[in-house]
Amino acid sequence: MVEDRYGAAMGRALELARRAAERGEVPVGAVVLGPDGGVVAEAANAREAQCDPTAHAEILALRAAGAALGDSHLDGCALVVTLEPCTMCAGAIQLARLARVVLAAWEPRTGACGSVRDVLRDPRANHRVEVVAGVRAEESRALLAGFFERQRGGGSARTAPTAQPAGPARSAPTAGPAPTAGPLERRGSGDAEAAGR
């Protein structure tokens, strides 16, 4: 089951996200797992601390994993992340040739792994990445909603991703509303797709 396989790594990513929120960063955490399932690298958002618009958790974790493994290609690795990656991060994930992205919550405004765009499984790409969504999604959404609620109280105009209506999760919508929260779903790379987690 997906929760059994990735639950601990998502727990670590959520802890990294909580710590980022304490530092005033948008609470997103990411963990890169090697082909054997061991942790290779981890990171949290650090845009504010680094004054760097590219310092997303996913980018920082991929950089650290590449350095740890001594290779820019992270073949067989998985990225476990608390929020659906944006277009920039999805592009980096694809270039790193990850096997899989495991995400908690969908990002209905800027997501690029199936909600707004689907960079990772674009049939025109020379590498496609499996996307697994919904692992500890409610925890991630609650963390983000709490962070942005506090920001709004302090005068910030940023808003959290909205919770989607109840129903089965969709990993790669082709049109229509953002994916809904619900049971975990697995979408395979290429032509093979396996439902259920």
Coordinates of N, CA, C and O in Angstrom, one line a residue:
M1 N 0.8 -1.2 0.0 CA 0.0 0.0 0.0 C 0.9 1.2 0.0 O 2.0 1.3 0.6
V2 N 0.5 2.3 -0.7 CA 1.2 3.5 -0.8 C 1.5 4.2 0.5 O 2.6 4.6 0.8
E3 N 0.5 4.2 1.4 CA 0.7 4.9 2.7 C 1.8 4.2 3.4 O 2.6 4.8 4.1
D4 N 1.8 2.8 3.4 CA 2.9 2.1 4.1 C 4.2 2.4 3.5 O 5.2 2.5 4.2
R5 N 4.3 2.5 2.2 CA 5.6 2.7 1.5 C 6.1 4.1 1.7 O 7.3 4.3 1.8
Y6 N 5.3 5.1 1.6 CA 5.7 6.5 1.6 C 5.3 7.3 2.8 O 5.6 8.5 2.9
G7 N 4.5 6.7 3.7 CA 4.0 7.5 4.9 C 5.1 8.1 5.7 O 4.9 9.2 6.1
A8 N 6.1 7.3 6.0 CA 7.2 7.9 6.9 C 7.9 9.0 6.2 O 8.2 10.0 6.8
A9 N 8.2 8.9 4.9 CA 8.9 9.9 4.2 C 8.0 11.2 4.1 O 8.5 12.3 4.2
M10 N 6.7 11.0 3.9 CA 5.8 12.1 3.9 C 5.7 12.7 5.2 O 5.6 14.0 5.4
G11 N 5.8 11.9 6.3 CA 5.8 12.5 7.7 C 7.0 13.4 7.8 O 6.9 14.5 8.4
R12 N 8.1 13.0 7.3 CA 9.3 13.8 7.4 C 9.2 15.1 6.6 O 9.6 16.2 7.0
A13 N 8.6 14.9 5.4 CA 8.4 16.1 4.6 C 7.4 17.1 5.3 O 7.7 18.3 5.2
L14 N 6.4 16.6 5.9 CA 5.5 17.5 6.7 C 6.2 18.2 7.8 O 5.9 19.3 8.1
E15 N 7.1 17.4 8.5 CA 7.9 18.1 9.6 C 8.8 19.2 9.0 O 8.9 20.3 9.6
L16 N 9.4 18.9 7.9 CA 10.2 20.0 7.3 C 9.3 21.2 6.9 O 9.8 22.3 7.1
A17 N 8.1 20.9 6.4 CA 7.2 22.0 6.1 C 6.8 22.8 7.3 O 6.7 24.0 7.2
R18 N 6.5 22.1 8.4 CA 6.2 22.8 9.6 C 7.3 23.8 10.1 O 7.1 24.9 10.5
R19 N 8.5 23.3 10.0 CA 9.7 24.1 10.4 C 9.8 25.3 9.5 O 10.2 26.4 9.9
A20 N 9.6 25.1 8.2 CA 9.6 26.2 7.2 C 8.6 27.2 7.6 O 8.9 28.4 7.6
A21 N 7.4 26.8 8.0 CA 6.4 27.8 8.3 C 6.8 28.6 9.6 O 6.5 29.8 9.6
E22 N 7.5 28.0 10.5 CA 8.0 28.7 11.7 C 8.9 29.8 11.3 O 9.1 30.7 12.0
R23 N 9.6 29.6 10.2 CA 10.6 30.6 9.7 C 10.0 31.6 8.8 O 10.7 32.4 8.2
G24 N 8.6 31.5 8.6 CA 8.0 32.4 7.7 C 8.0 32.0 6.2 O 7.6 32.8 5.3
E25 N 8.4 30.8 5.9 CA 8.4 30.3 4.6 C 7.1 29.5 4.3 O 6.4 29.0 5.2
V26 N 6.6 29.5 3.1 CA 5.4 28.7 2.7 C 5.8 27.3 3.1 O 6.8 26.8 2.7
P27 N 4.9 26.6 3.8 CA 5.2 25.3 4.4 C 5.2 24.2 3.3 O 4.1 23.5 3.1
V28 N 6.3 23.9 2.7 CA 6.4 22.8 1.7 C 7.7 22.1 2.1 O 8.8 22.8 2.2
G29 N 7.7 20.8 2.2 CA 8.8 20.0 2.5 C 8.9 18.9 1.4 O 7.9 18.5 0.9
A30 N 10.2 18.5 1.2 CA 10.4 17.4 0.1 C 11.5 16.5 0.6 O 12.5 16.9 1.2
V31 N 11.4 15.2 0.3 CA 12.4 14.2 0.6 C 12.6 13.4 -0.7 O 11.7 13.0 -1.3
V32 N 13.9 13.2 -1.0 CA 14.2 12.3 -2.1 C 14.6 11.0 -1.6 O 15.5 10.9 -0.7
L33 N 14.0 9.9 -2.1 CA 14.3 8.6 -1.7 C 15.1 7.9 -2.8 O 14.7 8.0 -4.0
G34 N 16.1 7.2 -2.5 CA 16.9 6.4 -3.5 C 16.1 5.2 -4.0 O 15.0 4.9 -3.5
P35 N 16.7 4.5 -5.0 CA 16.0 3.3 -5.5 C 15.7 2.3 -4.4 O 14.8 1.5 -4.5
D36 N 16.6 2.3 -3.4 CA 16.4 1.3 -2.3 C 15.4 1.8 -1.2 O 15.1 1.1 -0.3
G37 N 14.8 3.0 -1.4 CA 13.9 3.5 -0.5 C 14.5 4.3 0.7 O 13.7 4.9 1.5
G38 N 15.8 4.4 0.7 CA 16.5 5.2 1.8 C 16.5 6.7 1.4 O 16.5 7.0 0.2
V39 N 16.5 7.5 2.4 CA 16.5 8.9 2.3 C 17.9 9.4 1.7 O 18.9 9.0 2.3
V40 N 17.9 10.1 0.6 CA 19.1 10.6 -0.1 C 19.3 12.0 0.3 O 20.4 12.5 0.6
A41 N 18.2 12.8 0.3 CA 18.2 14.2 0.6 C 16.8 14.7 1.0 O 15.8 14.1 0.8
E42 N 16.8 15.9 1.6 CA 15.6 16.5 2.0 C 15.8 18.0 2.1 O 16.9 18.5 2.2
A43 N 14.7 18.7 2.0 CA 14.7 20.2 2.1 C 13.3 20.8 2.3 O 12.3 20.1 2.1
A44 N 13.3 22.0 2.7 CA 12.0 22.8 2.8 C 12.2 24.1 2.0 O 13.3 24.5 1.7
N45 N 11.1 24.7 1.8 CA 11.1 26.0 1.1 C 12.1 26.9 1.8 O 12.1 27.0 3.1
A46 N 12.8 27.7 1.1 CA 13.8 28.7 1.7 C 13.9 29.9 0.8 O 14.9 30.6 0.8
R47 N 12.8 30.2 0.1 CA 12.8 31.4 -0.8 C 13.1 32.7 0.0 O 13.9 33.5 -0.5
E48 N 12.5 32.9 1.1 CA 12.7 34.1 1.9 C 14.1 34.2 2.5 O 14.8 35.2 2.4
A49 N 14.5 33.1 3.1 CA 15.8 33.0 3.8 C 16.9 33.2 2.8 O 17.9 33.9 3.1
Q50 N 16.8 32.7 1.6 CA 17.8 32.7 0.6 C 17.7 33.9 -0.4 O 18.5 34.1 -1.3
C51 N 16.5 34.6 -0.3 CA 16.2 35.7 -1.3 C 16.4 35.1 -2.7 O 17.0 35.8 -3.6
D52 N 15.8 34.0 -2.9 CA 16.0 33.2 -4.1 C 14.6 32.7 -4.6 O 14.1 31.8 -3.9
P53 N 14.0 33.2 -5.7 CA 12.7 32.7 -6.1 C 12.7 31.2 -6.5 O 11.7 30.6 -6.6
T54 N 13.9 30.6 -6.7 CA 14.0 29.2 -7.1 C 14.2 28.3 -5.9 O 14.3 27.1 -6.1
A55 N 14.3 28.8 -4.7 CA 14.6 28.0 -3.6 C 13.3 27.3 -3.0 O 13.0 27.3 -1.9
H56 N 12.7 26.6 -3.9 CA 11.5 25.7 -3.6 C 12.1 24.4 -2.9 O 13.2 24.0 -3.3
A57 N 11.3 23.8 -2.1 CA 11.8 22.6 -1.4 C 12.2 21.5 -2.4 O 13.2 20.9 -2.2
E58 N 11.5 21.4 -3.5 CA 11.8 20.3 -4.5 C 13.1 20.6 -5.2 O 13.9 19.7 -5.3
I59 N 13.4 21.8 -5.6 CA 14.6 22.2 -6.2 C 15.8 22.0 -5.3 O 16.8 21.4 -5.6
L60 N 15.7 22.4 -4.0 CA 16.7 22.3 -3.0 C 17.0 20.8 -2.8 O 18.2 20.4 -2.7
A61 N 16.0 20.0 -2.7 CA 16.1 18.5 -2.4 C 16.8 17.9 -3.6 O 17.7 17.0 -3.4
L62 N 16.4 18.2 -4.8 CA 17.0 17.6 -6.0 C 18.5 18.0 -6.1 O 19.3 17.1 -6.5
R63 N 18.8 19.2 -5.8 CA 20.2 19.6 -5.8 C 21.0 18.8 -4.8 O 22.1 18.4 -5.1
A64 N 20.5 18.7 -3.6 CA 21.2 17.9 -2.6 C 21.3 16.5 -3.0 O 22.4 15.8 -2.7
A65 N 20.3 15.9 -3.6 CA 20.4 14.5 -4.0 C 21.4 14.3 -5.1 O 22.1 13.3 -5.1
G66 N 21.4 15.2 -6.0 CA 22.4 15.1 -7.1 C 23.8 15.2 -6.5 O 24.7 14.4 -7.0
A67 N 24.0 16.1 -5.6 CA 25.4 16.2 -5.0 C 25.7 14.9 -4.2 O 26.8 14.4 -4.2
A68 N 24.7 14.4 -3.5 CA 25.0 13.1 -2.7 C 25.3 11.9 -3.5 O 26.1 11.1 -3.2
L69 N 24.6 11.8 -4.7 CA 24.8 10.7 -5.6 C 25.8 10.9 -6.6 O 26.2 10.0 -7.3
G70 N 26.3 12.2 -6.8 CA 27.3 12.5 -7.7 C 26.8 12.4 -9.2 O 27.6 12.0 -10.1
D71 N 25.5 12.7 -9.4 CA 24.9 12.5 -10.7 C 23.7 13.5 -10.8 O 23.0 13.6 -9.9
S72 N 23.6 14.1 -12.0 CA 22.4 14.9 -12.2 C 21.2 14.1 -12.5 O 20.0 14.6 -12.4
H73 N 21.4 12.8 -13.0 CA 20.2 11.9 -13.2 C 20.0 11.1 -12.0 O 20.9 10.4 -11.5
L74 N 18.8 11.2 -11.5 CA 18.4 10.5 -10.2 C 17.5 9.3 -10.6 O 16.4 9.1 -10.1
D75 N 18.0 8.5 -11.5 CA 17.3 7.3 -12.0 C 16.9 6.4 -10.8 O 17.7 6.1 -9.9
G76 N 15.6 6.0 -10.9 CA 15.1 5.1 -9.8 C 14.7 5.8 -8.5 O 14.1 5.2 -7.6
C77 N 14.9 7.1 -8.4 CA 14.6 7.8 -7.2 C 13.2 8.3 -7.2 O 12.6 8.5 -8.3
A78 N 12.7 8.6 -6.0 CA 11.3 9.2 -5.9 C 11.4 10.5 -5.1 O 12.2 10.6 -4.1
L79 N 10.6 11.4 -5.4 CA 10.4 12.7 -4.6 C 9.1 12.6 -3.9 O 8.1 12.4 -4.5
V80 N 9.2 12.8 -2.6 CA 8.0 12.8 -1.7 C 7.9 14.3 -1.3 O 8.8 14.8 -0.7
V81 N 6.7 14.9 -1.6 CA 6.6 16.3 -1.4 C 5.2 16.6 -0.9 O 4.2 16.0 -1.3
T82 N 5.1 17.6 -0.1 CA 3.8 18.0 0.6 C 2.8 18.7 -0.3 O 1.6 18.7 0.1
L83 N 3.2 19.3 -1.4 CA 2.3 20.0 -2.2 C 2.7 19.7 -3.7 O 3.9 19.7 -4.0
E84 N 1.8 19.7 -4.5 CA 2.0 19.4 -6.0 C 3.0 20.4 -6.5 O 2.9 21.6 -6.3
P85 N 4.1 20.0 -7.1 CA 5.1 20.9 -7.7 C 4.6 21.8 -8.8 O 3.7 21.5 -9.5
C86 N 5.2 23.0 -8.8 CA 4.9 24.0 -9.8 C 5.6 23.6 -11.2 O 6.3 22.6 -11.2
T87 N 5.4 24.4 -12.2 CA 6.0 24.1 -13.5 C 7.6 24.1 -13.4 O 8.2 23.2 -14.0
M88 N 8.1 25.1 -12.7 CA 9.6 25.1 -12.5 C 10.1 23.8 -11.9 O 11.0 23.2 -12.4
C89 N 9.5 23.4 -10.8 CA 9.9 22.2 -10.1 C 9.6 20.9 -10.9 O 10.5 20.0 -11.0
A90 N 8.5 20.9 -11.6 CA 8.2 19.7 -12.5 C 9.2 19.6 -13.6 O 9.6 18.5 -13.9
G91 N 9.6 20.7 -14.2 CA 10.7 20.7 -15.2 C 12.0 20.1 -14.6 O 12.6 19.3 -15.3
A92 N 12.4 20.5 -13.4 CA 13.6 20.0 -12.8 C 13.4 18.5 -12.5 O 14.4 17.7 -12.7
I93 N 12.3 18.1 -12.0 CA 12.0 16.7 -11.7 C 12.2 15.9 -13.0 O 12.8 14.8 -13.0
Q94 N 11.6 16.3 -14.1 CA 11.7 15.6 -15.4 C 13.2 15.5 -15.8 O 13.6 14.5 -16.2
L95 N 13.9 16.6 -15.7 CA 15.3 16.6 -16.1 C 16.2 15.7 -15.3 O 17.2 15.2 -15.7
A96 N 15.8 15.6 -14.0 CA 16.5 14.7 -13.1 C 16.2 13.2 -13.3 O 16.8 12.4 -12.8
R97 N 15.1 13.0 -14.1 CA 14.7 11.6 -14.5 C 14.3 10.8 -13.3 O 14.6 9.6 -13.2
L98 N 13.6 11.5 -12.4 CA 13.0 10.7 -11.3 C 12.1 9.7 -11.8 O 11.4 9.9 -12.8
A99 N 11.9 8.6 -11.1 CA 10.9 7.6 -11.4 C 9.5 8.0 -11.0 O 8.5 7.7 -11.7
R100 N 9.4 8.7 -9.8 CA 8.1 8.9 -9.3 C 8.1 10.1 -8.4 O 9.1 10.5 -7.8
V101 N 6.9 10.8 -8.4 CA 6.6 11.9 -7.5 C 5.4 11.4 -6.6 O 4.4 11.0 -7.2
V102 N 5.6 11.5 -5.3 CA 4.5 11.2 -4.4 C 4.2 12.5 -3.7 O 5.0 13.1 -3.0
L103 N 2.9 13.0 -3.9 CA 2.6 14.3 -3.4 C 1.4 14.1 -2.4 O 0.6 13.2 -2.5
A104 N 1.3 15.1 -1.5 CA 0.2 15.1 -0.5 C -1.0 15.8 -1.1 O -2.0 15.2 -1.6
A105 N -0.9 17.1 -1.2 CA -2.0 17.9 -1.7 C -1.8 18.5 -3.1 O -0.7 18.8 -3.5
W106 N -2.9 18.5 -3.8 CA -2.9 19.2 -5.1 C -2.8 20.7 -5.0 O -3.3 21.2 -4.0
E107 N -2.2 21.3 -6.0 CA -2.1 22.8 -6.0 C -3.0 23.3 -7.2 O -2.5 23.3 -8.3
P108 N -4.2 23.7 -6.9 CA -5.1 24.0 -8.0 C -4.9 25.3 -8.8 O -5.6 25.6 -9.7
R109 N -3.9 26.1 -8.4 CA -3.6 27.3 -9.1 C -2.3 27.2 -9.9 O -2.3 27.8 -11.0
T110 N -1.3 26.5 -9.4 CA 0.0 26.5 -10.1 C 0.5 25.1 -10.3 O 1.7 24.9 -10.7
G111 N -0.2 24.1 -9.9 CA 0.3 22.7 -10.0 C 0.6 22.2 -11.4 O -0.1 22.6 -12.4
A112 N 1.7 21.5 -11.5 CA 2.1 21.0 -12.9 C 2.3 19.5 -12.9 O 3.1 19.0 -13.8
C113 N 1.6 18.8 -12.1 CA 1.7 17.3 -12.1 C 0.4 16.7 -12.3 O 0.2 15.5 -12.0
G114 N -0.6 17.5 -12.8 CA -1.9 16.9 -13.1 C -3.0 17.8 -12.9 O -4.1 17.6 -13.4
S115 N -2.9 18.8 -12.0 CA -4.1 19.7 -11.7 C -4.3 20.8 -12.8 O -5.3 20.8 -13.5
V116 N -3.3 21.7 -12.9 CA -3.4 22.8 -13.9 C -2.7 22.3 -15.2 O -3.2 22.5 -16.2
R117 N -1.5 21.8 -15.0 CA -0.7 21.3 -16.1 C -0.3 19.9 -15.8 O -0.3 19.5 -14.6
D118 N 0.3 19.2 -16.8 CA 0.9 17.9 -16.5 C 2.2 17.7 -17.2 O 2.3 17.1 -18.2
V119 N 3.2 18.5 -16.7 CA 4.5 18.5 -17.3 C 5.1 17.1 -17.2 O 5.8 16.6 -18.1
L120 N 4.9 16.4 -16.1 CA 5.6 15.1 -15.9 C 5.2 14.0 -16.8 O 5.9 13.0 -17.0
R121 N 4.0 14.0 -17.3 CA 3.5 12.9 -18.1 C 3.1 13.4 -19.5 O 2.3 12.7 -20.2
D122 N 3.7 14.5 -20.0 CA 3.4 15.0 -21.3 C 3.9 14.0 -22.3 O 5.1 13.6 -22.3
P123 N 3.1 13.5 -23.2 CA 3.5 12.5 -24.2 C 4.6 13.0 -25.1 O 5.3 12.1 -25.7
R124 N 4.8 14.2 -25.2 CA 5.9 14.8 -26.1 C 7.3 14.7 -25.4 O 8.3 14.8 -26.1
A125 N 7.3 14.5 -24.1 CA 8.6 14.5 -23.4 C 9.3 13.1 -23.6 O 8.6 12.1 -23.9
N126 N 10.6 13.2 -23.5 CA 11.4 11.9 -23.6 C 11.5 11.1 -22.3 O 12.0 10.0 -22.3
H127 N 10.9 11.7 -21.2 CA 10.9 11.0 -20.0 C 9.6 11.3 -19.3 O 9.3 12.5 -19.2
R128 N 8.9 10.3 -18.8 CA 7.7 10.6 -18.0 C 7.9 10.0 -16.6 O 8.6 9.0 -16.4
V129 N 7.2 10.7 -15.7 CA 7.4 10.4 -14.3 C 6.0 10.0 -13.7 O 5.0 10.6 -14.0
E130 N 6.0 8.9 -13.0 CA 4.8 8.4 -12.3 C 4.4 9.4 -11.2 O 5.3 9.9 -10.5
V131 N 3.1 9.7 -11.1 CA 2.6 10.6 -10.1 C 1.7 9.8 -9.2 O 0.7 9.2 -9.6
V132 N 2.0 9.9 -7.9 CA 1.1 9.3 -6.9 C 0.6 10.4 -6.0 O 1.5 11.2 -5.4
A133 N -0.7 10.6 -5.8 CA -1.2 11.7 -5.1 C -2.1 11.3 -3.9 O -2.7 10.3 -3.9
G134 N -2.1 12.2 -2.9 CA -3.1 12.0 -1.8 C -2.5 11.4 -0.5 O -3.2 11.2 0.4
V135 N -1.2 11.2 -0.5 CA -0.6 10.7 0.7 C -0.6 11.7 1.8 O 0.1 12.7 1.7
R136 N -1.4 11.6 2.9 CA -1.5 12.5 4.0 C -1.9 13.9 3.5 O -1.4 14.9 4.0
A137 N -2.8 13.9 2.5 CA -3.2 15.2 1.9 C -3.9 16.1 2.9 O -3.6 17.3 2.9
E138 N -4.7 15.6 3.8 CA -5.4 16.5 4.7 C -4.5 17.2 5.6 O -4.7 18.4 5.9
E139 N -3.4 16.5 6.1 CA -2.4 17.2 7.0 C -1.7 18.3 6.2 O -1.5 19.4 6.8
S140 N -1.4 18.1 5.0 CA -0.7 19.1 4.2 C -1.6 20.3 4.0 O -1.2 21.4 4.2
R141 N -2.9 20.0 3.6 CA -3.8 21.1 3.4 C -4.1 21.9 4.6 O -4.1 23.2 4.6
A142 N -4.2 21.2 5.8 CA -4.4 21.9 7.0 C -3.2 22.8 7.4 O -3.3 23.9 7.9
L143 N -2.0 22.3 7.2 CA -0.8 23.1 7.4 C -0.7 24.3 6.6 O -0.5 25.4 7.1
L144 N -1.0 24.2 5.3 CA -1.0 25.3 4.4 C -2.1 26.3 4.7 O -1.9 27.5 4.8
A145 N -3.3 25.8 5.0 CA -4.4 26.7 5.3 C -4.1 27.5 6.6 O -4.4 28.7 6.7
G146 N -3.6 26.8 7.6 CA -3.2 27.5 8.8 C -2.1 28.6 8.6 O -2.2 29.7 9.1
F147 N -1.1 28.3 7.8 CA -0.1 29.2 7.5 C -0.7 30.5 6.8 O -0.4 31.6 7.2
F148 N -1.5 30.3 5.8 CA -2.0 31.4 5.0 C -3.0 32.2 5.8 O -3.1 33.4 5.7
E149 N -3.7 31.5 6.7 CA -4.7 32.2 7.6 C -3.9 33.2 8.5 O -4.3 34.3 8.7
R150 N -2.8 32.7 9.0 CA -1.9 33.6 9.9 C -1.4 34.7 9.0 O -1.3 35.8 9.5
Q151 N -1.0 34.4 7.8 CA -0.4 35.5 6.9 C -1.5 36.5 6.6 O -1.2 37.7 6.7
R152 N -2.7 36.1 6.4 CA -3.8 37.1 6.1 C -4.1 37.9 7.3 O -4.3 39.1 7.2
G153 N -4.0 37.3 8.5 CA -4.1 38.1 9.7 C -3.1 39.2 9.9 O -3.3 40.2 10.5
G154 N -1.9 38.9 9.3 CA -0.8 39.8 9.3 C -0.7 40.8 8.2 O 0.2 41.5 8.0
G155 N -1.7 40.7 7.3 CA -1.8 41.6 6.1 C -1.3 41.1 4.8 O -1.2 41.8 3.9
S156 N -0.9 39.8 4.8 CA -0.4 39.3 3.5 C -1.5 38.9 2.6 O -2.6 38.5 3.0
A157 N -1.3 39.1 1.3 CA -2.4 38.8 0.3 C -2.3 37.4 -0.2 O -3.1 37.0 -1.0
R158 N -1.3 36.6 0.2 CA -1.2 35.2 -0.3 C -2.3 34.4 0.2 O -2.8 34.6 1.3
T159 N -2.7 33.4 -0.6 CA -3.8 32.5 -0.2 C -3.4 31.1 -0.3 O -2.5 30.8 -1.2
A160 N -4.0 30.2 0.5 CA -3.7 28.8 0.4 C -4.4 28.1 -0.7 O -5.5 28.6 -1.1
P161 N -3.9 27.0 -1.1 CA -4.7 26.2 -2.1 C -6.0 25.8 -1.4 O -6.0 25.5 -0.2
T162 N -7.1 25.9 -2.2 CA -8.4 25.5 -1.6 C -8.6 24.0 -1.6 O -8.0 23.3 -2.4
A163 N -9.3 23.6 -0.6 CA -9.6 22.2 -0.5 C -10.6 21.9 -1.6 O -11.6 22.6 -1.8
Q164 N -10.4 20.8 -2.3 CA -11.3 20.4 -3.3 C -12.5 19.7 -2.7 O -12.5 19.1 -1.7
P165 N -13.6 19.6 -3.5 CA -14.8 18.8 -3.0 C -14.5 17.4 -2.8 O -13.5 16.8 -3.5
A166 N -15.2 16.7 -1.9 CA -15.0 15.3 -1.7 C -15.2 14.5 -2.9 O -16.1 14.8 -3.7
G167 N -14.5 13.4 -3.0 CA -14.7 12.5 -4.1 C -13.4 11.8 -4.4 O -12.4 12.1 -3.8
P168 N -13.4 10.9 -5.4 CA -12.1 10.2 -5.7 C -11.1 11.2 -6.3 O -11.4 12.1 -7.0
A169 N -9.8 10.9 -5.9 CA -8.7 11.7 -6.4 C -8.5 11.4 -7.9 O -8.7 10.3 -8.3
R170 N -8.1 12.4 -8.7 CA -7.7 12.2 -10.1 C -6.3 12.7 -10.2 O -6.0 13.8 -9.8
S171 N -5.5 11.9 -10.8 CA -4.1 12.2 -10.9 C -3.8 13.0 -12.1 O -2.9 13.8 -12.1
A172 N -4.5 12.9 -13.2 CA -4.2 13.6 -14.4 C -5.5 14.1 -15.2 O -5.8 13.5 -16.2
P173 N -6.1 15.1 -14.7 CA -7.3 15.6 -15.4 C -6.9 16.2 -16.7 O -5.9 16.7 -16.9
T174 N -7.8 16.0 -17.7 CA -7.6 16.5 -19.0 C -8.3 17.8 -19.2 O -7.9 18.6 -20.0
A175 N -9.4 18.1 -18.5 CA -10.1 19.3 -18.6 C -11.0 19.4 -17.4 O -11.3 18.5 -16.7
G176 N -11.5 20.6 -17.1 CA -12.5 20.7 -16.0 C -11.9 21.2 -14.7 O -10.8 21.7 -14.7
P177 N -12.6 21.0 -13.6 CA -12.1 21.4 -12.3 C -10.9 20.7 -11.8 O -10.5 19.7 -12.4
A178 N -10.3 21.3 -10.8 CA -9.1 20.7 -10.2 C -9.4 19.4 -9.7 O -10.5 19.1 -9.3
P179 N -8.4 18.5 -9.5 CA -8.6 17.2 -8.9 C -9.2 17.3 -7.6 O -9.0 18.2 -6.8
T180 N -10.0 16.3 -7.2 CA -10.6 16.2 -5.9 C -9.8 15.4 -4.9 O -9.1 14.6 -5.3
A181 N -10.0 15.7 -3.7 CA -9.4 15.0 -2.6 C -10.1 13.7 -2.4 O -11.4 13.7 -2.5
G182 N -9.5 12.7 -2.1 CA -10.2 11.4 -1.8 C -9.2 10.3 -1.7 O -8.0 10.5 -1.4
P183 N -9.6 9.1 -2.1 CA -8.7 7.9 -2.0 C -7.4 8.1 -2.8 O -7.5 8.8 -3.8
L184 N -6.4 7.5 -2.4 CA -5.1 7.6 -3.1 C -5.3 7.0 -4.5 O -6.0 6.1 -4.7
E185 N -4.6 7.6 -5.5 CA -4.6 7.1 -6.8 C -3.2 7.1 -7.4 O -2.4 7.9 -7.1
R186 N -3.0 6.1 -8.2 CA -1.7 6.0 -8.9 C -1.8 6.0 -10.4 O -2.7 5.3 -10.9
R187 N -1.0 6.8 -11.0 CA -1.0 6.9 -12.5 C 0.3 6.5 -12.9 O 1.3 7.1 -12.5
G188 N 0.4 5.6 -13.9 CA 1.7 5.2 -14.3 C 2.3 6.1 -15.4 O 1.6 6.9 -16.0
S189 N 3.6 5.9 -15.7 CA 4.2 6.7 -16.7 C 4.0 5.9 -18.0 O 3.8 4.7 -18.1
G190 N 4.0 6.7 -19.1 CA 3.8 6.1 -20.4 C 2.3 5.6 -20.6 O 1.4 6.2 -20.1
D191 N 2.2 4.4 -21.2 CA 0.9 3.9 -21.5 C 0.3 3.1 -20.4 O -0.9 2.9 -20.3
A192 N 1.1 2.6 -19.5 CA 0.6 1.8 -18.4 C 0.1 2.6 -17.2 O 0.8 3.5 -16.8
E193 N -1.1 2.4 -16.8 CA -1.6 3.1 -15.6 C -2.2 2.0 -14.7 O -2.9 1.1 -15.1
A194 N -2.0 2.2 -13.4 CA -2.5 1.3 -12.4 C -3.3 2.1 -11.4 O -2.8 3.0 -10.8
A195 N -4.6 1.8 -11.3 CA -5.4 2.5 -10.3 C -5.3 1.9 -9.0 O -5.1 0.7 -8.8
G196 N -5.5 2.7 -7.9 CA -5.5 2.2 -6.6 C -4.1 2.3 -6.0 O -3.1 2.2 -6.6
R197 N -4.1 2.4 -4.6 CA -2.8 2.5 -4.0 C -2.9 1.6 -2.8 O -3.5 1.7 -1.9

